């Protein structure tokens, strides 16, 4: 296992190699590592993969765990105004404070960004500026970008031991594809924003797709021979994780959502997660042809999803910051996790493990998407088809007649149930609410209890009102109008009121209950409460 240790982020950064849980070797890095990838550079025997480490504007290539080659990104165009200002400082025409004011003005107005030297100078305290200028003013001004993400792309074959090209994203908003042998730039594509995450699929010489998540919240899909992105997925939040599963793209966002998209950018499904996403990785068990997504969450859990279905949950002692699944040593299916506190967790998938879909999201069950094994056409089926063609009009009339009878029967049963008030439970499709009513007491004062419950998964109900319709000669309600509090999903909210009977004739009636939304006259929900006969008359 090869890991880039960022340490404090400013010094003591190393490239570490582990065998099992033991540290084998480590190499010092000059800058913070932003990506590590293993790839085959050539067809020479023995087939030993090289390790590429992206750090600052450089890619360090190691072979046999020894430094082999260093690739440097091409320099960017220097802002002419910035160069002129530094030339004046070189000739001692301006002092450091004037230099700072001029560079600050250039940074706010110029389209070409400032170099790293100018940005560091603007961060200094006044007493440190003069020493900085004296140190760097004689050196040529260079504008160098840095690498933000890195991946690998098969050159011309899809085999596991095929030669791979390096794909890198830079701070200047560009994607580079590098030749694995000469390390020349094969393809260069500009993006509207800075790439943050990469997913590469296909072969460079045949056809490939590069999915890029950028800092502007958009995901771009690049194809072979395209000078600009082929498709664009616009999101309302930042992307924190991205994995390709077969032909679908699984995206994790900063709003605790897992989104499934097609490779053309069509939204397929969404899943709400219980905590923020820290990292994502692909789980691929080739022996069973299983592909799933591992999602590390901030609540000390790692969730395993296949499409939108939850397969398993792994609890961890610390927050997981990176995931990797694959062959490790003699085990084909090994999950390696690193934690925020610097811990290393290695788990081996059982050979007898069986994954079952647990669909926690609302909607149709998982089995509904499974295709039915439709049998072949039989002679009886063909005869029935011919009969339906010949008697289509008559059959349609019979169907319409039966449909009208069914609707009439259903309407009569509904009216009968409403009149008899067989059940004081009601619900609506407009608002996911159930209402249950109960009457307590023998009279003349009754206690009316209404139980409201929000049946949605994660959407609260608010701005609701309750009103009653009743015969004022028989009953009195105080109060007869309520404001309903915010209904949290899954909780039962009892609302109580008292009903006073105003007659001793031994008769009863129904009380209609309406649930309305503020500003709307049409009720969202209606229930009929069948009142019992009072045993007496209320005094006074």
Coordinates of C-alpha atoms in Angstrom, one line a residue:
X1 CA 0.0 0.0 0.0
X2 CA 1.3 3.4 -1.0
X3 CA 0.1 6.5 1.0
X4 CA 1.0 10.1 0.8
X5 CA 1.4 11.5 4.3
X6 CA 0.7 15.3 4.4
X7 CA 1.9 15.6 8.0
X8 CA 1.4 19.2 9.1
X9 CA 0.9 20.4 5.5
X10 CA 4.0 22.6 5.3
X11 CA 6.9 20.3 6.2
X12 CA 7.8 16.6 7.0
X13 CA 5.6 15.3 4.1
X14 CA 6.5 11.7 3.1
X15 CA 5.5 9.0 0.7
X16 CA 5.1 5.8 2.8
X17 CA 4.9 2.2 1.6
X18 CA 3.3 -0.5 3.8
X19 CA 3.2 -4.3 3.6
X20 CA 0.4 -5.5 5.7
X21 CA 0.4 -3.1 8.6
X22 CA 4.2 -2.7 8.7
X23 CA 6.0 0.3 7.2
X24 CA 8.5 -0.9 4.6
X25 CA 10.0 2.4 3.4
X26 CA 9.4 6.2 3.1
X27 CA 10.6 9.0 0.8
X28 CA 10.6 12.7 1.6
X29 CA 8.3 15.0 -0.5
X30 CA 9.1 18.6 -1.2
X31 CA 5.4 19.7 -1.4
X32 CA 2.0 18.5 -0.3
X33 CA 0.9 15.4 -2.2
X34 CA -2.4 15.8 -4.0
X35 CA -2.6 12.4 -5.7
X36 CA -1.0 9.0 -5.8
X37 CA -1.5 6.5 -8.7
X38 CA 0.2 3.2 -9.7
X39 CA 0.5 2.5 -13.5
X40 CA 2.5 0.5 -16.0
X41 CA 4.8 2.7 -18.2
X42 CA 5.9 0.1 -20.8
X43 CA 5.7 -3.5 -22.0
X44 CA 9.2 -4.4 -20.7
X45 CA 9.6 -7.5 -18.5
X46 CA 9.3 -7.9 -15.6
X47 CA 6.0 -6.0 -15.6
X48 CA 6.7 -3.7 -12.6
X49 CA 4.3 -0.8 -12.1
X50 CA 5.5 2.7 -11.4
X51 CA 4.1 5.0 -8.7
X52 CA 3.2 8.6 -9.7
X53 CA 2.9 11.2 -6.9
X54 CA 1.4 14.6 -7.7
X55 CA 2.9 17.3 -5.6
X56 CA 2.7 21.0 -6.4
X57 CA 3.5 21.5 -10.1
X58 CA 5.4 18.3 -10.3
X59 CA 4.7 14.6 -10.8
X60 CA 7.4 12.4 -9.2
X61 CA 7.6 8.9 -10.8
X62 CA 9.1 6.1 -8.7
X63 CA 10.2 2.7 -10.0
X64 CA 11.1 -0.1 -7.6
X65 CA 10.5 2.5 -4.8
X66 CA 13.3 4.7 -6.1
X67 CA 13.0 8.1 -7.8
X68 CA 12.9 7.6 -11.6
X69 CA 11.6 10.7 -13.3
X70 CA 10.1 14.2 -12.6
X71 CA 7.5 15.8 -14.8
X72 CA 6.9 19.6 -14.5
X73 CA 3.7 21.3 -15.7
X74 CA 4.2 23.9 -18.5
X75 CA 4.5 27.4 -17.2
X76 CA 1.6 29.8 -17.6
X77 CA 1.6 33.2 -19.1
X78 CA 2.9 35.9 -16.8
X79 CA 0.7 39.0 -16.3
X80 CA 2.6 41.8 -18.1
X81 CA 1.5 44.4 -15.5
X82 CA 2.9 42.2 -12.7
X83 CA 6.2 41.7 -14.6
X84 CA 6.5 45.4 -15.1
X85 CA 6.0 46.1 -11.4
X86 CA 8.6 43.5 -10.3
X87 CA 11.1 45.0 -12.9
X88 CA 10.6 48.4 -11.2
X89 CA 11.3 46.8 -7.8
X90 CA 14.4 45.1 -9.3
X91 CA 15.7 48.6 -10.3
X92 CA 14.8 50.0 -6.9
X93 CA 12.3 52.5 -8.4
X94 CA 9.6 51.6 -5.9
X95 CA 9.6 50.6 -2.3
X96 CA 8.0 47.4 -0.9
X97 CA 4.9 49.2 0.4
X98 CA 4.3 50.7 -3.1
X99 CA 4.9 47.3 -4.6
X100 CA 2.2 45.8 -2.4
X101 CA -0.3 48.4 -3.3
X102 CA 0.3 48.0 -7.0
X103 CA 0.2 44.2 -6.9
X104 CA -3.1 44.4 -4.8
X105 CA -4.6 46.6 -7.5
X106 CA -3.5 44.2 -10.3
X107 CA -5.0 41.2 -8.5
X108 CA -8.4 42.8 -8.2
X109 CA -8.6 43.9 -11.8
X110 CA -6.5 41.6 -14.0
X111 CA -7.9 38.6 -15.8
X112 CA -4.6 36.7 -15.6
X113 CA -3.9 35.5 -12.0
X114 CA -0.8 36.6 -10.1
X115 CA 2.2 34.3 -9.7
X116 CA 2.9 32.4 -6.5
X117 CA 5.7 34.9 -5.7
X118 CA 3.3 37.9 -5.7
X119 CA 0.6 36.1 -3.7
X120 CA 3.1 35.1 -1.0
X121 CA 4.4 38.7 -0.9
X122 CA 0.9 40.1 -0.4
X123 CA 0.6 37.8 2.7
X124 CA 3.7 39.1 4.4
X125 CA 3.9 41.6 7.3
X126 CA 5.4 45.0 6.5
X127 CA 8.6 44.3 8.3
X128 CA 9.2 41.1 6.3
X129 CA 8.6 42.6 2.8
X130 CA 12.0 44.2 2.2
X131 CA 13.9 41.0 2.9
X132 CA 11.5 39.1 0.6
X133 CA 12.0 41.6 -2.3
X134 CA 15.8 41.5 -1.9
X135 CA 15.8 37.7 -2.1
X136 CA 13.5 37.2 -5.1
X137 CA 13.8 40.4 -7.2
X138 CA 16.8 39.2 -9.2
X139 CA 15.1 35.9 -10.1
X140 CA 13.0 35.6 -13.3
X141 CA 9.3 35.8 -12.7
X142 CA 7.4 32.6 -13.4
X143 CA 3.7 31.8 -13.1
X144 CA 3.3 28.1 -12.3
X145 CA 0.1 26.2 -11.7
X146 CA -0.3 23.2 -9.4
X147 CA -2.0 19.8 -9.7
X148 CA -5.3 19.3 -8.0
X149 CA -6.3 15.8 -8.9
X150 CA -4.8 12.8 -10.9
X151 CA -6.0 9.5 -12.4
X152 CA -5.0 6.9 -14.9
X153 CA -6.3 6.0 -18.4
X154 CA -5.6 2.7 -20.3
X155 CA -3.6 3.4 -23.5
X156 CA -4.9 0.9 -26.0
X157 CA -6.1 -2.2 -24.1
X158 CA -8.5 -2.9 -21.3
X159 CA -6.4 -5.6 -19.6
X160 CA -5.4 -5.1 -16.0
X161 CA -1.7 -5.1 -16.9
X162 CA -2.1 -2.7 -19.8
X163 CA 0.0 0.5 -20.3
X164 CA -1.7 3.5 -18.8
X165 CA -1.6 7.3 -19.4
X166 CA -1.7 9.8 -16.6
X167 CA -4.6 12.2 -16.4
X168 CA -4.1 15.3 -14.3
X169 CA -6.2 18.3 -13.4
X170 CA -4.6 21.7 -12.6
X171 CA -5.4 24.8 -10.7
X172 CA -5.5 26.7 -14.0
X173 CA -8.7 24.8 -15.0
X174 CA -7.1 22.4 -17.5
X175 CA -7.0 18.6 -18.0
X176 CA -3.7 17.0 -19.3
X177 CA -3.3 13.5 -20.6
X178 CA 0.4 12.5 -20.5
X179 CA 2.2 9.9 -22.6
X180 CA 3.4 7.1 -20.2
X181 CA 6.9 6.7 -21.8
X182 CA 8.0 10.1 -23.0
X183 CA 5.8 12.1 -20.6
X184 CA 4.7 14.5 -23.3
X185 CA 1.3 16.1 -23.4
X186 CA -1.0 14.1 -25.6
X187 CA -4.3 16.0 -25.0
X188 CA -5.0 19.4 -23.3
X189 CA -8.6 20.5 -22.5
X190 CA -9.7 23.7 -20.8
X191 CA -12.6 23.6 -18.3
X192 CA -14.8 26.5 -17.0
X193 CA -13.6 25.9 -13.5
X194 CA -10.8 24.2 -11.4
X195 CA -11.1 20.4 -11.4
X196 CA -11.4 18.8 -7.9
X197 CA -12.2 15.2 -8.6
X198 CA -11.6 12.9 -11.6
X199 CA -13.0 9.6 -12.8
X200 CA -11.5 8.0 -16.0
X201 CA -13.0 5.2 -18.1
X202 CA -12.1 3.6 -21.5
X203 CA -8.9 3.6 -23.6
X204 CA -7.1 6.6 -25.0
X205 CA -6.5 5.2 -28.5
X206 CA -10.2 3.9 -28.9
X207 CA -12.7 5.8 -26.8
X208 CA -12.7 7.2 -23.3
X209 CA -14.8 9.3 -20.9
X210 CA -13.3 11.6 -18.3
X211 CA -15.8 12.8 -15.6
X212 CA -14.6 15.9 -13.9
X213 CA -16.2 17.5 -10.8
X214 CA -15.2 21.2 -10.5
X215 CA -15.2 23.8 -7.8
X216 CA -18.1 25.7 -9.4
X217 CA -20.4 22.8 -8.4
X218 CA -20.7 21.4 -11.9
X219 CA -19.7 18.0 -13.3
X220 CA -18.3 17.9 -16.8
X221 CA -18.0 14.8 -19.0
X222 CA -15.2 14.8 -21.6
X223 CA -14.9 12.4 -24.6
X224 CA -12.2 11.6 -27.1
X225 CA -11.4 14.3 -29.7
X226 CA -13.7 16.9 -27.9
X227 CA -12.2 20.3 -27.3
X228 CA -14.9 21.2 -24.8
X229 CA -17.0 19.1 -22.3
X230 CA -19.7 17.0 -24.0
X231 CA -22.2 17.0 -21.1
X232 CA -22.6 19.1 -18.0
X233 CA -24.4 18.2 -14.8
X234 CA -25.3 21.4 -12.8
X235 CA -25.6 21.0 -9.1
X236 CA -26.7 23.4 -6.4
X237 CA -24.0 22.4 -4.0
X238 CA -20.4 21.3 -4.0
X239 CA -19.3 17.8 -5.0
X240 CA -17.3 15.9 -2.2
X241 CA -17.2 12.5 -3.8
X242 CA -17.6 10.8 -7.2
X243 CA -17.6 7.2 -8.3
X244 CA -18.5 5.5 -11.6
X245 CA -20.5 2.3 -11.3
X246 CA -20.8 0.6 -14.7
X247 CA -22.5 3.3 -16.9
X248 CA -23.8 5.4 -14.0
X249 CA -22.1 8.2 -12.1
X250 CA -22.6 8.3 -8.3
X251 CA -22.1 11.8 -6.9
X252 CA -21.9 12.7 -3.2
X253 CA -22.7 16.3 -2.3
X254 CA -22.0 18.6 0.7
X255 CA -25.7 18.6 1.5
X256 CA -25.6 14.9 2.7
X257 CA -27.1 13.6 -0.6
X258 CA -26.1 10.7 -2.8
X259 CA -27.1 11.3 -6.4
X260 CA -27.2 8.8 -9.3
X261 CA -26.8 10.1 -12.8
X262 CA -26.5 8.5 -16.2
X263 CA -23.4 9.0 -18.3
X264 CA -25.4 11.6 -20.3
X265 CA -26.2 13.6 -17.1
X266 CA -29.8 12.5 -16.5
X267 CA -30.8 12.2 -12.8
X268 CA -31.8 8.6 -11.9
X269 CA -32.3 8.6 -8.1
X270 CA -31.4 10.4 -4.9
X271 CA -30.6 9.2 -1.4
X272 CA -30.5 11.3 1.8
X273 CA -27.7 10.3 4.1
X274 CA -27.6 10.6 7.9
X275 CA -24.4 12.6 8.0
X276 CA -21.9 14.5 5.9
X277 CA -19.8 12.6 3.4
X278 CA -16.1 12.5 4.0
X279 CA -14.9 10.2 1.2
X280 CA -16.2 7.7 -1.4
X281 CA -14.7 4.7 -3.2
X282 CA -15.8 1.9 -5.5
X283 CA -16.2 -1.7 -4.2
X284 CA -15.8 -4.2 -7.0
X285 CA -16.0 -7.9 -6.3
X286 CA -15.0 -9.4 -9.7
X287 CA -15.7 -13.0 -8.6
X288 CA -19.4 -12.2 -8.2
X289 CA -19.6 -9.3 -10.6
X290 CA -20.7 -7.0 -7.8
X291 CA -20.1 -3.2 -8.0
X292 CA -21.2 -0.9 -5.2
X293 CA -20.2 2.4 -3.6
X294 CA -18.5 2.9 -0.3
X295 CA -19.4 6.1 1.5
X296 CA -17.5 7.3 4.6
X297 CA -19.7 9.5 6.8
X298 CA -18.9 11.9 9.6
X299 CA -21.0 9.9 12.1
X300 CA -18.3 7.2 12.3
X301 CA -20.0 4.9 9.8
X302 CA -19.2 3.6 6.3
X303 CA -22.2 2.8 4.2
X304 CA -22.3 0.4 1.2
X305 CA -24.8 1.2 -1.5
X306 CA -25.8 -0.6 -4.7
X307 CA -27.7 2.0 -6.7
X308 CA -29.9 3.6 -4.0
X309 CA -30.2 0.4 -1.9
X310 CA -28.2 0.2 1.3
X311 CA -26.3 -3.1 1.5
X312 CA -24.3 -2.8 4.7
X313 CA -23.1 -0.4 7.4
X314 CA -19.6 -0.6 9.0
X315 CA -18.9 1.2 12.3
X316 CA -15.5 2.8 12.8
X317 CA -13.7 4.1 15.9
X318 CA -12.8 7.4 14.1
X319 CA -13.9 9.5 11.2
X320 CA -12.8 7.8 7.9
X321 CA -11.0 10.2 5.5
X322 CA -10.0 7.8 2.7
X323 CA -11.1 4.4 1.4
X324 CA -9.6 1.9 -1.0
X325 CA -10.9 -1.6 -2.0
X326 CA -9.1 -4.2 -3.9
X327 CA -6.4 -6.9 -3.7
X328 CA -4.0 -6.6 -0.8
X329 CA -1.4 -9.3 -0.3
X330 CA -3.1 -12.7 -0.7
X331 CA -6.7 -11.4 -0.3
X332 CA -8.6 -10.3 -3.3
X333 CA -11.3 -8.3 -1.4
X334 CA -9.7 -6.0 1.1
X335 CA -11.0 -2.7 2.4
X336 CA -8.3 -0.2 3.6
X337 CA -9.4 2.9 5.6
X338 CA -7.5 5.8 7.0
X339 CA -8.9 7.9 9.8
X340 CA -8.7 11.6 10.7
X341 CA -6.5 10.8 13.8
X342 CA -3.9 9.0 11.6
X343 CA -5.2 5.5 12.1
X344 CA -5.1 2.6 9.6
X345 CA -8.0 0.1 9.4
X346 CA -7.8 -3.0 7.2
X347 CA -10.9 -5.3 6.8
X348 CA -11.2 -8.4 4.7
X349 CA -14.5 -9.3 3.1
X350 CA -15.7 -12.8 4.0
X351 CA -15.9 -15.3 1.2
X352 CA -19.3 -16.3 2.4
X353 CA -20.6 -12.7 2.5
X354 CA -24.0 -12.2 0.9
X355 CA -25.3 -8.8 0.0
X356 CA -29.0 -8.1 0.3
X357 CA -30.6 -4.9 -0.9
X358 CA -32.3 -2.8 1.9
X359 CA -34.3 -0.1 0.2
X360 CA -34.7 2.6 2.8
X361 CA -36.1 5.2 0.5
X362 CA -39.8 5.7 -0.2
X363 CA -41.3 4.5 -3.5
X364 CA -41.8 1.3 -5.3
X365 CA -40.0 -1.8 -4.0
X366 CA -36.7 -3.0 -5.5
X367 CA -38.3 -6.1 -7.0
X368 CA -40.5 -4.0 -9.2
X369 CA -37.5 -3.1 -11.4
X370 CA -36.6 -6.8 -12.0
X371 CA -37.6 -7.9 -15.5
X372 CA -40.2 -10.7 -15.6
X373 CA -39.5 -13.9 -17.4
X374 CA -42.2 -13.6 -20.0
X375 CA -43.0 -17.0 -21.6
X376 CA -43.1 -17.6 -25.4
X377 CA -46.4 -17.0 -27.3
X378 CA -48.7 -20.1 -27.2
X379 CA -51.4 -21.1 -29.6
X380 CA -54.0 -20.1 -27.0
X381 CA -52.5 -16.6 -26.8
X382 CA -52.5 -16.2 -30.6
X383 CA -56.2 -17.3 -30.7
X384 CA -57.1 -14.8 -28.0
X385 CA -55.3 -12.0 -29.8
X386 CA -57.3 -12.7 -33.0
X387 CA -60.6 -12.8 -31.0
X388 CA -59.8 -9.4 -29.4
X389 CA -59.1 -7.9 -32.8
X390 CA -62.4 -9.1 -34.3
X391 CA -64.5 -8.1 -31.3
X392 CA -62.7 -5.1 -30.1
X393 CA -65.7 -2.7 -30.1
X394 CA -68.0 -5.1 -28.2
X395 CA -65.3 -5.9 -25.7
X396 CA -64.6 -2.2 -25.1
X397 CA -68.3 -1.5 -24.5
X398 CA -68.5 -4.4 -21.9
X399 CA -65.4 -3.1 -20.2
X400 CA -66.8 0.4 -20.0
X401 CA -70.0 -0.8 -18.6
X402 CA -68.2 -2.8 -15.9
X403 CA -66.0 0.2 -15.1
X404 CA -69.1 2.4 -14.6
X405 CA -70.6 -0.2 -12.3
X406 CA -67.4 -0.5 -10.3
X407 CA -67.2 3.3 -9.9
X408 CA -70.9 3.5 -8.8
X409 CA -70.4 0.7 -6.3
X410 CA -67.3 2.4 -4.9
X411 CA -69.1 5.8 -4.7
X412 CA -72.0 4.2 -2.8
X413 CA -69.7 2.5 -0.4
X414 CA -67.8 5.7 0.2
X415 CA -71.0 7.7 0.9
X416 CA -72.3 4.9 3.2
X417 CA -69.0 5.0 5.1
X418 CA -69.1 8.8 5.4
X419 CA -72.7 8.8 6.5
X420 CA -72.2 6.0 9.1
X421 CA -68.8 7.4 10.1
X422 CA -67.5 3.8 10.2
X423 CA -63.9 5.0 10.9
X424 CA -62.7 8.4 12.1
X425 CA -59.4 8.0 10.2
X426 CA -58.6 10.1 7.1
X427 CA -55.5 10.8 5.0
X428 CA -54.7 12.8 1.9
X429 CA -52.3 12.6 -1.0
X430 CA -51.8 16.4 -1.1
X431 CA -50.2 16.4 2.3
X432 CA -48.7 13.2 4.0
X433 CA -50.9 13.5 7.1
X434 CA -53.1 11.0 8.9
X435 CA -55.9 12.1 11.3
X436 CA -57.5 9.9 13.9
X437 CA -60.3 11.0 16.2
X438 CA -61.7 9.5 19.4
X439 CA -64.5 10.5 21.9
X440 CA -64.3 10.0 25.6
X441 CA -67.0 10.4 28.2
X442 CA -70.7 9.6 28.7
X443 CA -72.0 13.2 28.5
X444 CA -73.1 15.8 28.7
X445 CA -69.5 16.9 28.4
X446 CA -67.3 14.8 26.0
X447 CA -63.6 14.9 25.4
X448 CA -62.6 14.9 21.8
X449 CA -59.1 13.8 21.0
X450 CA -57.6 14.3 17.6
X451 CA -54.3 12.5 16.8
X452 CA -52.3 14.1 13.9
X453 CA -49.3 12.3 12.4
X454 CA -46.9 13.3 9.5
X455 CA -46.2 10.2 7.5
X456 CA -43.5 11.7 5.2
X457 CA -39.9 10.5 5.4
X458 CA -38.1 13.8 5.9
X459 CA -40.4 16.7 5.2
X460 CA -42.1 18.5 8.1
X461 CA -45.7 19.9 7.8
X462 CA -46.3 23.5 8.9
X463 CA -48.8 26.3 8.7
X464 CA -51.8 24.0 9.3
X465 CA -55.2 24.8 10.9
X466 CA -58.0 22.7 12.4
X467 CA -61.7 23.7 12.1
X468 CA -64.9 22.0 13.1
X469 CA -68.4 21.9 11.5
X470 CA -71.3 20.9 13.7
X471 CA -74.9 21.5 14.6
X472 CA -74.9 24.5 17.0
X473 CA -78.3 23.5 18.4
X474 CA -76.9 20.2 19.6
X475 CA -73.2 20.9 20.5
X476 CA -70.9 23.6 21.7
X477 CA -67.1 23.5 21.2
X478 CA -64.6 25.7 23.0
X479 CA -62.4 26.4 21.2
X480 CA -63.6 25.4 17.7
X481 CA -60.5 26.5 15.9
X482 CA -56.8 25.4 16.4
X483 CA -53.4 26.4 15.0
X484 CA -51.5 23.2 14.5
X485 CA -47.8 23.2 15.5
X486 CA -45.0 22.1 13.2
X487 CA -45.4 18.3 12.6
X488 CA -42.2 16.4 12.7
X489 CA -42.2 13.2 10.6
X490 CA -43.1 10.0 12.5
X491 CA -44.4 11.7 15.7
X492 CA -48.0 11.6 17.0
X493 CA -49.5 15.0 18.0
X494 CA -52.6 14.7 20.2
X495 CA -55.0 17.7 20.2
X496 CA -57.8 17.9 22.7
X497 CA -61.0 19.9 23.0
X498 CA -64.3 19.6 24.9
X499 CA -67.7 19.1 23.4
X500 CA -70.8 20.1 25.4
X501 CA -74.2 18.6 24.6
X502 CA -77.0 21.3 24.5
X503 CA -80.1 19.0 24.3
X504 CA -81.7 16.2 26.3
X505 CA -83.7 14.7 23.5
X506 CA -81.4 11.7 23.3
X507 CA -80.2 12.4 19.8
X508 CA -76.7 12.6 18.4
X509 CA -75.0 13.9 15.3
X510 CA -71.6 13.9 13.6
X511 CA -68.9 16.5 13.9
X512 CA -66.8 17.2 10.8
X513 CA -63.1 18.0 11.3
X514 CA -61.2 19.9 8.6
X515 CA -57.4 20.3 8.3
X516 CA -56.6 23.4 6.2
X517 CA -53.5 25.3 5.2
X518 CA -53.2 29.0 6.1
X519 CA -54.5 31.2 3.2
X520 CA -56.3 28.2 1.5
X521 CA -60.1 27.6 1.7
X522 CA -60.0 24.0 0.4
X523 CA -59.4 21.5 3.2
X524 CA -56.4 19.2 2.9
X525 CA -58.0 16.6 5.1
X526 CA -61.5 15.7 6.3
X527 CA -62.8 13.4 9.1
X528 CA -66.2 12.6 10.5
X529 CA -66.6 12.0 14.2
X530 CA -69.7 10.1 15.2
X531 CA -70.8 11.5 18.6
X532 CA -72.5 9.2 21.2
X533 CA -75.9 9.9 22.8
X534 CA -75.5 12.1 25.9
X535 CA -76.7 10.7 29.2
X536 CA -77.9 14.1 30.4
X537 CA -78.0 17.8 29.8
X538 CA -75.2 20.2 30.8
X539 CA -76.3 22.3 33.7
X540 CA -76.5 26.1 33.3

